[in-house]
Tab-separated table of C-alpha atoms in Angstrom:
chain	number	residue	atom	x	y	z
S	1	MET	CA	-23.971	167.616	-90.163
S	2	MET	CA	-22.776	164.449	-91.863
S	3	LYS	CA	-25.217	162.994	-94.341
S	4	ILE	CA	-26.707	159.806	-92.970
S	5	PHE	CA	-27.298	156.890	-95.305
S	6	LYS	CA	-27.593	153.168	-94.833
S	7	LEU	CA	-24.852	150.941	-96.166
S	8	THR	CA	-26.003	148.332	-98.655
S	9	TYR	CA	-23.724	146.107	-100.597
S	10	GLY	CA	-23.666	142.677	-102.164
S	11	LEU	CA	-21.051	140.008	-102.116
S	12	MET	CA	-20.349	138.027	-105.230
S	13	ALA	CA	-18.582	134.697	-105.026
S	14	ALA	CA	-17.625	132.073	-107.530
S	15	ALA	CA	-16.948	128.481	-106.637
S	16	ALA	CA	-15.560	125.587	-108.636
S	17	LEU	CA	-16.177	121.968	-107.754
S	18	THR	CA	-13.413	119.508	-108.529
S	19	LEU	CA	-14.161	115.824	-108.449
S	20	ALA	CA	-11.247	113.562	-107.673
S	21	SER	CA	-11.041	110.092	-109.098
S	22	CYS	CA	-11.788	107.458	-106.515
S	23	ASN	CA	-13.195	103.995	-106.173
S	24	LEU	CA	-16.622	104.426	-104.628
S	25	ASN	CA	-16.704	100.728	-103.742
S	26	GLU	CA	-13.835	101.052	-101.304
S	27	ALA	CA	-15.088	101.202	-97.730
S	28	PRO	CA	-13.094	103.040	-95.059
S	29	GLU	CA	-11.205	100.744	-92.754
S	30	PHE	CA	-10.798	101.169	-89.033
S	31	ASP	CA	-8.629	98.888	-86.984
S	32	ASP	CA	-10.019	98.292	-83.501
S	33	ALA	CA	-6.439	98.168	-82.321
S	34	ASP	CA	-6.735	101.946	-82.689
S	35	ALA	CA	-9.957	102.189	-80.665
S	36	PHE	CA	-9.852	105.146	-78.287
S	37	VAL	CA	-11.792	106.936	-75.590
S	38	ALA	CA	-12.124	110.725	-75.564
S	39	ILE	CA	-14.059	113.508	-73.856
S	40	GLN	CA	-16.499	115.037	-76.308
S	41	GLN	CA	-15.839	118.629	-75.210
S	42	THR	CA	-12.748	120.439	-73.984
S	43	SER	CA	-14.684	122.945	-71.889
S	44	ALA	CA	-18.052	123.128	-70.173
S	45	SER	CA	-19.964	125.549	-67.983
S	46	VAL	CA	-22.995	125.285	-65.768
S	47	THR	CA	-24.900	127.868	-63.765
S	48	GLU	CA	-24.908	127.514	-60.006
S	49	ASN	CA	-28.620	126.833	-59.720
S	50	GLY	CA	-28.810	123.211	-58.634
S	51	ASN	CA	-28.564	121.821	-62.139
S	52	GLU	CA	-26.685	118.721	-63.192
S	53	LEU	CA	-23.802	118.829	-65.666
S	54	GLN	CA	-23.209	115.706	-67.756
S	55	ILE	CA	-19.924	115.505	-69.671
S	56	PRO	CA	-20.005	112.776	-72.353
S	57	VAL	CA	-17.033	110.444	-72.806
S	58	MET	CA	-17.188	108.220	-75.904
S	59	LEU	CA	-15.525	105.045	-77.075
S	60	THR	CA	-14.714	105.067	-80.802
S	61	SER	CA	-14.822	101.499	-82.090
S	62	LEU	CA	-16.461	99.628	-84.989
S	63	SER	CA	-16.942	96.261	-83.365
S	64	GLY	CA	-17.466	97.586	-79.867
S	65	VAL	CA	-14.404	96.526	-77.915
S	66	GLN	CA	-14.657	96.635	-74.161
S	67	GLY	CA	-12.503	98.883	-72.066
S	68	SER	CA	-12.388	101.370	-69.241
S	69	VAL	CA	-10.794	104.640	-68.299
S	70	ASP	CA	-10.377	106.538	-65.043
S	71	PHE	CA	-10.791	110.258	-64.570
S	72	GLU	CA	-9.165	112.658	-62.133
S	73	ILE	CA	-10.316	116.062	-60.905
S	74	SER	CA	-7.830	118.856	-60.261
S	75	PHE	CA	-8.217	122.489	-59.283
S	76	PRO	CA	-6.566	125.828	-60.113
S	77	GLU	CA	-4.751	127.839	-57.456
S	78	THR	CA	-7.454	130.511	-57.502
S	79	ASN	CA	-11.250	130.246	-57.749
S	80	ALA	CA	-11.107	126.505	-57.163
S	81	ALA	CA	-14.373	124.601	-56.861
S	82	GLN	CA	-14.764	122.524	-53.707
S	83	GLU	CA	-16.509	119.173	-53.649
S	84	GLY	CA	-19.345	119.261	-51.158
S	85	VAL	CA	-19.465	123.058	-51.292
S	86	HIS	CA	-19.929	123.867	-54.973
S	87	TYR	CA	-20.693	120.417	-56.422
S	88	THR	CA	-20.993	116.715	-55.693
S	89	LEU	CA	-19.809	113.939	-57.977
S	90	GLY	CA	-22.662	111.909	-59.428
S	91	ASN	CA	-20.535	108.911	-60.454
S	92	THR	CA	-20.294	105.993	-58.034
S	93	SER	CA	-16.590	105.740	-58.869
S	94	LYS	CA	-14.043	107.569	-60.995
S	95	THR	CA	-13.905	104.711	-63.504
S	96	LEU	CA	-15.954	104.633	-66.718
S	97	SER	CA	-16.557	101.252	-68.401
S	98	PHE	CA	-17.437	100.881	-72.090
S	99	THR	CA	-19.048	98.052	-74.042
S	100	LYS	CA	-20.541	97.611	-77.503
S	101	ASP	CA	-23.978	98.384	-76.086
S	102	ALA	CA	-22.743	101.299	-73.960
S	103	PRO	CA	-20.102	103.205	-75.957
S	104	THR	CA	-20.865	106.515	-74.219
S	105	GLN	CA	-20.549	107.193	-70.511
S	106	TYR	CA	-20.943	110.418	-68.568
S	107	ILE	CA	-19.040	112.260	-65.868
S	108	VAL	CA	-21.784	113.822	-63.763
S	109	LEU	CA	-21.422	116.897	-61.561
S	110	LYS	CA	-24.378	117.898	-59.410
S	111	VAL	CA	-24.119	121.629	-58.771
S	112	ILE	CA	-24.899	122.970	-55.309
S	113	ASP	CA	-26.821	126.250	-55.198
S	114	ASN	CA	-26.195	128.793	-52.453
S	115	ASP	CA	-27.231	132.326	-51.578
S	116	THR	CA	-23.836	134.034	-51.454
S	117	PHE	CA	-21.671	135.542	-54.178
S	118	GLY	CA	-18.227	133.991	-54.356
S	119	GLY	CA	-17.476	134.301	-58.044
S	120	ASP	CA	-17.192	131.578	-60.662
S	121	LYS	CA	-15.474	128.367	-59.571
S	122	LYS	CA	-13.355	126.080	-61.722
S	123	LEU	CA	-12.084	122.532	-61.915
S	124	THR	CA	-10.411	120.334	-64.518
S	125	ILE	CA	-11.295	116.758	-65.467
S	126	THR	CA	-8.551	114.576	-66.971
S	127	LEU	CA	-8.895	111.046	-68.327
S	128	SER	CA	-6.226	108.547	-67.247
S	129	ASN	CA	-5.349	104.864	-66.888
S	130	PRO	CA	-6.976	103.434	-70.044
S	131	GLN	CA	-7.629	99.699	-69.985
S	132	GLY	CA	-8.203	97.795	-73.265
S	133	VAL	CA	-8.329	101.029	-75.309
S	134	LYS	CA	-6.195	104.072	-75.994
S	135	LEU	CA	-6.786	107.646	-74.925
S	136	GLY	CA	-7.820	110.041	-77.674
S	137	ALA	CA	-6.494	113.564	-78.166
S	138	ASN	CA	-9.327	115.125	-76.128
S	139	LYS	CA	-8.648	113.893	-72.633
S	140	VAL	CA	-9.021	117.128	-70.646
S	141	CYS	CA	-12.129	119.216	-69.957
S	142	GLY	CA	-12.139	122.496	-68.046
S	143	VAL	CA	-15.338	123.146	-66.093
S	144	THR	CA	-16.671	126.480	-64.847
S	145	ILE	CA	-19.464	126.722	-62.276
S	146	GLU	CA	-20.989	130.156	-62.865
S	147	ASP	CA	-22.122	132.003	-59.753
S	148	ASP	CA	-25.754	133.090	-60.148
S	149	GLU	CA	-25.501	135.631	-57.323
S	150	HIS	CA	-23.480	138.048	-59.481
S	151	PRO	CA	-24.559	141.613	-58.574
S	152	LEU	CA	-25.538	142.230	-62.213
S	153	SER	CA	-27.314	138.921	-62.724
S	154	PHE	CA	-30.640	140.748	-63.191
S	155	ILE	CA	-29.384	142.144	-66.533
S	156	LEU	CA	-27.147	139.273	-67.639
S	157	GLY	CA	-28.210	136.813	-70.313
S	158	THR	CA	-30.396	137.070	-73.386
S	159	MET	CA	-32.205	140.372	-73.936
S	160	ASN	CA	-35.129	140.988	-76.273
S	161	ALA	CA	-34.457	144.396	-77.839
S	162	THR	CA	-36.981	146.685	-79.519
S	163	GLY	CA	-36.689	150.110	-81.114
S	164	LEU	CA	-37.397	152.208	-84.179
S	165	ASP	CA	-35.339	151.864	-87.328
S	166	TYR	CA	-34.116	155.390	-88.123
S	167	PHE	CA	-34.179	154.783	-91.879
S	168	SER	CA	-37.701	153.387	-92.208
S	169	GLY	CA	-39.267	154.660	-89.000
S	170	ALA	CA	-40.724	151.190	-88.493
S	171	PRO	CA	-40.579	149.216	-85.235
S	172	GLU	CA	-37.997	146.464	-85.177
S	173	SER	CA	-36.778	143.803	-82.775
S	174	TRP	CA	-33.613	141.805	-82.325
S	175	THR	CA	-31.825	139.746	-79.702
S	176	ALA	CA	-28.827	140.932	-77.677
S	177	THR	CA	-26.739	139.191	-75.034
S	178	PHE	CA	-25.248	140.756	-71.901
S	179	GLU	CA	-22.309	138.874	-70.361
S	180	LYS	CA	-20.355	139.615	-67.198
S	181	ASP	CA	-16.715	140.639	-67.239
S	182	ALA	CA	-14.248	138.153	-65.799
S	183	ASP	CA	-12.702	140.708	-63.418
S	184	ASP	CA	-14.834	143.853	-63.106
S	185	LEU	CA	-18.152	143.381	-61.291
S	186	ASN	CA	-19.563	146.596	-62.774
S	187	LYS	CA	-18.642	145.826	-66.380
S	188	VAL	CA	-20.731	143.918	-68.908
S	189	TRP	CA	-20.029	142.860	-72.495
S	190	ILE	CA	-22.874	143.362	-74.948
S	191	TYR	CA	-23.218	141.211	-78.043
S	192	ASN	CA	-25.420	142.391	-80.910
S	193	ILE	CA	-26.266	145.728	-79.357
S	194	CYS	CA	-27.598	146.903	-82.752
S	195	SER	CA	-29.917	145.213	-85.206
S	196	GLY	CA	-27.097	145.183	-87.761
S	197	GLY	CA	-23.368	145.757	-88.093
S	198	CYS	CA	-22.393	143.777	-84.983
S	199	SER	CA	-20.032	140.805	-84.915
S	200	PRO	CA	-19.786	138.162	-82.154
S	201	ASP	CA	-16.026	138.749	-82.223
S	202	TYR	CA	-16.469	142.414	-81.280
S	203	PRO	CA	-18.800	142.926	-78.318
S	204	VAL	CA	-19.001	146.408	-76.830
S	205	TYR	CA	-18.722	147.014	-73.111
S	206	GLY	CA	-20.783	149.046	-70.701
S	207	ILE	CA	-20.178	150.184	-67.119
S	208	VAL	CA	-22.987	149.988	-64.570
S	209	ASN	CA	-23.009	152.514	-61.724
S	210	GLU	CA	-22.839	151.412	-58.094
S	211	GLU	CA	-26.562	152.025	-57.619
S	212	LYS	CA	-27.315	149.665	-60.540
S	213	THR	CA	-29.590	152.291	-62.099
S	214	GLU	CA	-27.560	153.317	-65.171
S	215	ILE	CA	-25.264	151.785	-67.737
S	216	SER	CA	-22.766	153.885	-69.704
S	217	ILE	CA	-21.664	152.487	-73.076
S	218	PRO	CA	-18.699	154.420	-74.548
S	219	VAL	CA	-18.875	155.351	-78.218
S	220	GLY	CA	-16.050	154.583	-80.627
S	221	GLN	CA	-15.830	150.902	-79.795
S	222	THR	CA	-15.292	148.489	-82.688
S	223	CYS	CA	-18.415	146.375	-83.174
S	224	SER	CA	-17.495	144.589	-86.416
S	225	SER	CA	-14.645	144.233	-88.869
S	226	SER	CA	-14.173	142.748	-92.320
S	227	SER	CA	-11.891	143.131	-95.312
S	228	SER	CA	-14.253	145.826	-96.638
S	229	TYR	CA	-15.657	147.680	-93.640
S	230	ASP	CA	-15.016	148.400	-89.987
S	231	GLY	CA	-18.033	148.972	-87.773
S	232	LYS	CA	-17.870	151.485	-84.919
S	233	PHE	CA	-20.435	151.872	-82.154
S	234	GLU	CA	-21.507	155.529	-82.177
S	235	GLY	CA	-24.384	157.644	-80.920
S	236	TRP	CA	-25.977	161.032	-80.468
S	237	ALA	CA	-26.485	163.325	-77.482
S	238	GLY	CA	-30.242	162.920	-77.875
S	239	SER	CA	-32.817	160.832	-79.684
S	240	ASP	CA	-32.767	162.593	-83.069
S	241	PRO	CA	-29.807	161.935	-85.395
S	242	ASP	CA	-30.982	164.758	-87.684
S	243	SER	CA	-30.709	167.521	-85.092
S	244	ASP	CA	-28.705	166.275	-82.109
S	245	GLU	CA	-24.912	166.333	-81.987
S	246	MET	CA	-22.956	163.127	-82.367
S	247	LEU	CA	-21.070	162.025	-79.270
S	248	THR	CA	-17.296	162.252	-79.517
S	249	SER	CA	-14.440	160.153	-78.149
S	250	GLY	CA	-14.611	159.753	-74.373
S	251	MET	CA	-18.404	160.148	-74.296
S	252	ALA	CA	-21.046	157.456	-73.822
S	253	ILE	CA	-24.701	156.722	-74.392
S	254	ILE	CA	-26.678	156.180	-71.186
S	255	GLY	CA	-29.209	153.472	-70.461
S	256	GLU	CA	-31.602	153.681	-67.532
S	257	ILE	CA	-31.956	150.395	-65.622
S	258	SER	CA	-35.212	149.618	-63.839
S	259	PRO	CA	-35.315	147.414	-60.697
S	260	GLU	CA	-36.660	144.644	-62.944
S	261	GLY	CA	-33.607	144.889	-65.222
S	262	ILE	CA	-35.273	146.689	-68.147
S	263	ILE	CA	-32.760	148.930	-69.916
S	264	THR	CA	-34.098	152.011	-71.735
S	265	ILE	CA	-31.725	154.028	-73.927
S	266	LYS	CA	-32.935	157.497	-74.902
S	267	ASN	CA	-29.897	158.271	-77.077
S	268	ALA	CA	-30.011	157.304	-80.722
S	269	PHE	CA	-27.126	154.942	-81.494
S	270	GLY	CA	-25.923	152.612	-84.164
S	271	ALA	CA	-23.163	150.812	-86.022
S	272	HIS	CA	-21.257	153.262	-88.239
S	273	ALA	CA	-19.443	151.805	-91.246
S	274	TYR	CA	-15.994	152.953	-92.331
S	275	ASN	CA	-13.881	151.738	-95.196
S	276	ALA	CA	-11.609	149.078	-93.706
S	277	GLY	CA	-8.525	150.462	-91.988
S	278	THR	CA	-9.530	154.095	-92.576
S	279	THR	CA	-11.615	156.860	-91.055
S	280	THR	CA	-13.548	157.313	-94.303
S	281	HIS	CA	-17.300	157.313	-93.717
S	282	ALA	CA	-19.095	154.592	-95.721
S	283	GLY	CA	-22.637	154.765	-94.318
S	284	TRP	CA	-24.434	153.031	-91.460
S	285	PHE	CA	-25.251	149.399	-90.860
S	286	ALA	CA	-28.054	150.355	-88.464
S	287	ILE	CA	-29.317	153.242	-86.335
S	288	GLU	CA	-31.656	152.602	-83.409
S	289	LYS	CA	-34.037	155.043	-81.743
S	290	GLY	CA	-35.889	154.496	-78.463
S	291	ALA	CA	-34.189	151.158	-77.790
S	292	VAL	CA	-35.443	149.038	-74.897
S	293	PHE	CA	-33.798	145.804	-73.686
S	294	VAL	CA	-35.897	143.328	-71.700
S	295	LYS	CA	-34.446	140.139	-70.251
S	296	SER	CA	-35.751	136.982	-71.852
S	297	ASN	CA	-37.300	134.426	-69.487
């Protein structure tokens, strides 16, 4: 059996600070002829639970010029949100007015909750018709209303994870996140499935059975990557890495799902480190035993 050891390494960095000659008494200048209005975010999401979504729109001006801007709402060809069905508009009109004392205004969507699953709904907000000011670069915001009746909603969101660290034998805890797949209702993406060696750019996926009682998480998935090491999600047939066989390509660890959404994984699993771009074993970032995931309230 392969010798198991934990990867430890340090990063050394050197930095040089260069000071450029400048006149510290010169103040930056801003011409209010260039004053503009812009949406403060290019995308937004809100859960379909009756909440209110406020999208800030800000006037950038030193002296506080007055102006206004309109906004329009458009919809994609598929999964379009419907006013009166999925949301209502909280603004009395589709015009936002700005003054020195009120440089920020809000586009308000009041989300309508329902008891049926129809998938996420989308709309797009676009600023238009500026009066007295210019439009900034950020003039479009895409909005997603997330359906809270997703069949896997009872395991989606932040999970508090606990387990035993294989190397020390001590209890440990960390936070993982389970997110739905955009197309497959039985697929979830898991961020930070291990206490170490996981990157937010490399979530691993799991497939939930139709009965919603088990989740299968295939081994061999990339869970991190850097110029030095690649992390692979791997596991064992049982709970003991010292005696059980490692799972091979095409196999998966299995988590039992309770009706309350508690996920218990009896397989040992972890993030296996390889030298970047190779299949050369370099140790382990983490190995978990007896892992349990409980949804955070």
